[in-house]
Tab-separated table of C-alpha atoms in Angstrom:
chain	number	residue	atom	x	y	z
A	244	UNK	CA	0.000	0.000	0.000
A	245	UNK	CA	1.372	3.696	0.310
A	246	UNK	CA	2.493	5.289	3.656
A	247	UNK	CA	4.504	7.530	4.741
A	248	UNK	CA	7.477	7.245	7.113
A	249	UNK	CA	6.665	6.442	10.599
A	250	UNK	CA	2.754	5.772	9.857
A	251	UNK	CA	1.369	2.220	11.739
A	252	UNK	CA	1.506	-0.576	8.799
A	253	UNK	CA	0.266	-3.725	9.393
A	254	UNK	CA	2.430	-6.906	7.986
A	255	UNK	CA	0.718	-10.130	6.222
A	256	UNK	CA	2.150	-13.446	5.441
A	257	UNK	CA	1.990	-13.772	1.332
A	258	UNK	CA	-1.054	-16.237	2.108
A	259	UNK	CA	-3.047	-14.794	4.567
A	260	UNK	CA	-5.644	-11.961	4.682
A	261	UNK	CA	-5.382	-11.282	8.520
A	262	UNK	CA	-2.068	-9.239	9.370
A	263	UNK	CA	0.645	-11.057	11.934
A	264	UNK	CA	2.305	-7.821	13.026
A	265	UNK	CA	2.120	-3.979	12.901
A	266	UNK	CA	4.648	-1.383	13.362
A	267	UNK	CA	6.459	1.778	12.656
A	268	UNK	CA	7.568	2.284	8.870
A	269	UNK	CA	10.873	3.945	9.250
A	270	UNK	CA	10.887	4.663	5.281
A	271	UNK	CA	7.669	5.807	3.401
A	272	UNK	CA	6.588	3.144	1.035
A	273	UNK	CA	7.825	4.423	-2.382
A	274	UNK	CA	11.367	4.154	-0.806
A	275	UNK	CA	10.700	0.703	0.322
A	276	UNK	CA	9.631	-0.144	-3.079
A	277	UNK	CA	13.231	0.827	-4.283
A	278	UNK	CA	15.284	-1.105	-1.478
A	279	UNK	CA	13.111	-4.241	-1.490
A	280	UNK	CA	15.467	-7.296	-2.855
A	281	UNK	CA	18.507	-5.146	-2.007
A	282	UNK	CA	20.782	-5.966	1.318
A	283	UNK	CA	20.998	-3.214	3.979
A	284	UNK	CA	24.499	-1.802	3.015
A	285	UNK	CA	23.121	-0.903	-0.754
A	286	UNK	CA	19.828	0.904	1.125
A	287	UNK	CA	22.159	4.415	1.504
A	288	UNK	CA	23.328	3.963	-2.349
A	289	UNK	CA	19.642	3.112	-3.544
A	290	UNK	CA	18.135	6.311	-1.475
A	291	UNK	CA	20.550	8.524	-1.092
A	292	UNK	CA	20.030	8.331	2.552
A	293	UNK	CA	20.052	5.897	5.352
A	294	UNK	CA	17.974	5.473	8.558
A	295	UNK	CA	18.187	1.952	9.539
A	296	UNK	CA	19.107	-1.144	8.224
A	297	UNK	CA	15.204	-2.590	8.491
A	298	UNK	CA	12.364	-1.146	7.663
A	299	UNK	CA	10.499	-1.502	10.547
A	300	UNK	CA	12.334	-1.399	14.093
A	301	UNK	CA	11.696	-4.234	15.914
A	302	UNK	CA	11.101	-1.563	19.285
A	303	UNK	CA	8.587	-0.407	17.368
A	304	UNK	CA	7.206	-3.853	15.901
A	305	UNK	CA	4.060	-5.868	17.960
A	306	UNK	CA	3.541	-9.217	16.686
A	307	UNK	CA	-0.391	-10.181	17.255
């Protein structure tokens, strides 16, 4: 979906309609869509810019 940074996402399993987690986007989703397949040391050279090496924090992550 779209988000922005730091907005409450909710995380599914690629077979299930019910999410397992929510949390804390520390990147807004565009820049997620440019990182994804990548490892964490290529996220600064993909963005320009780096944050953290994980798109959500697990401090900020609550598995349901």
């Amino acid at each position: 979906g779209d988000f922005e940074e730091v907005d409450v996402v909710n995380l599914y399993a690629e077979d299930n309609q019910e999410p397992f987690a929510r949390g804390l986007a520390v990147y807004p989703a565009d820049h997620i869509r440019k990182i994804m397949g990548h490892q964490s040391t290529e996220i600064e050279g993909e963005l320009g810019y780096k944050i953290l090496d994980s798109v959500i924090h697990r401090d900020t992550l609550v598995v349901l």
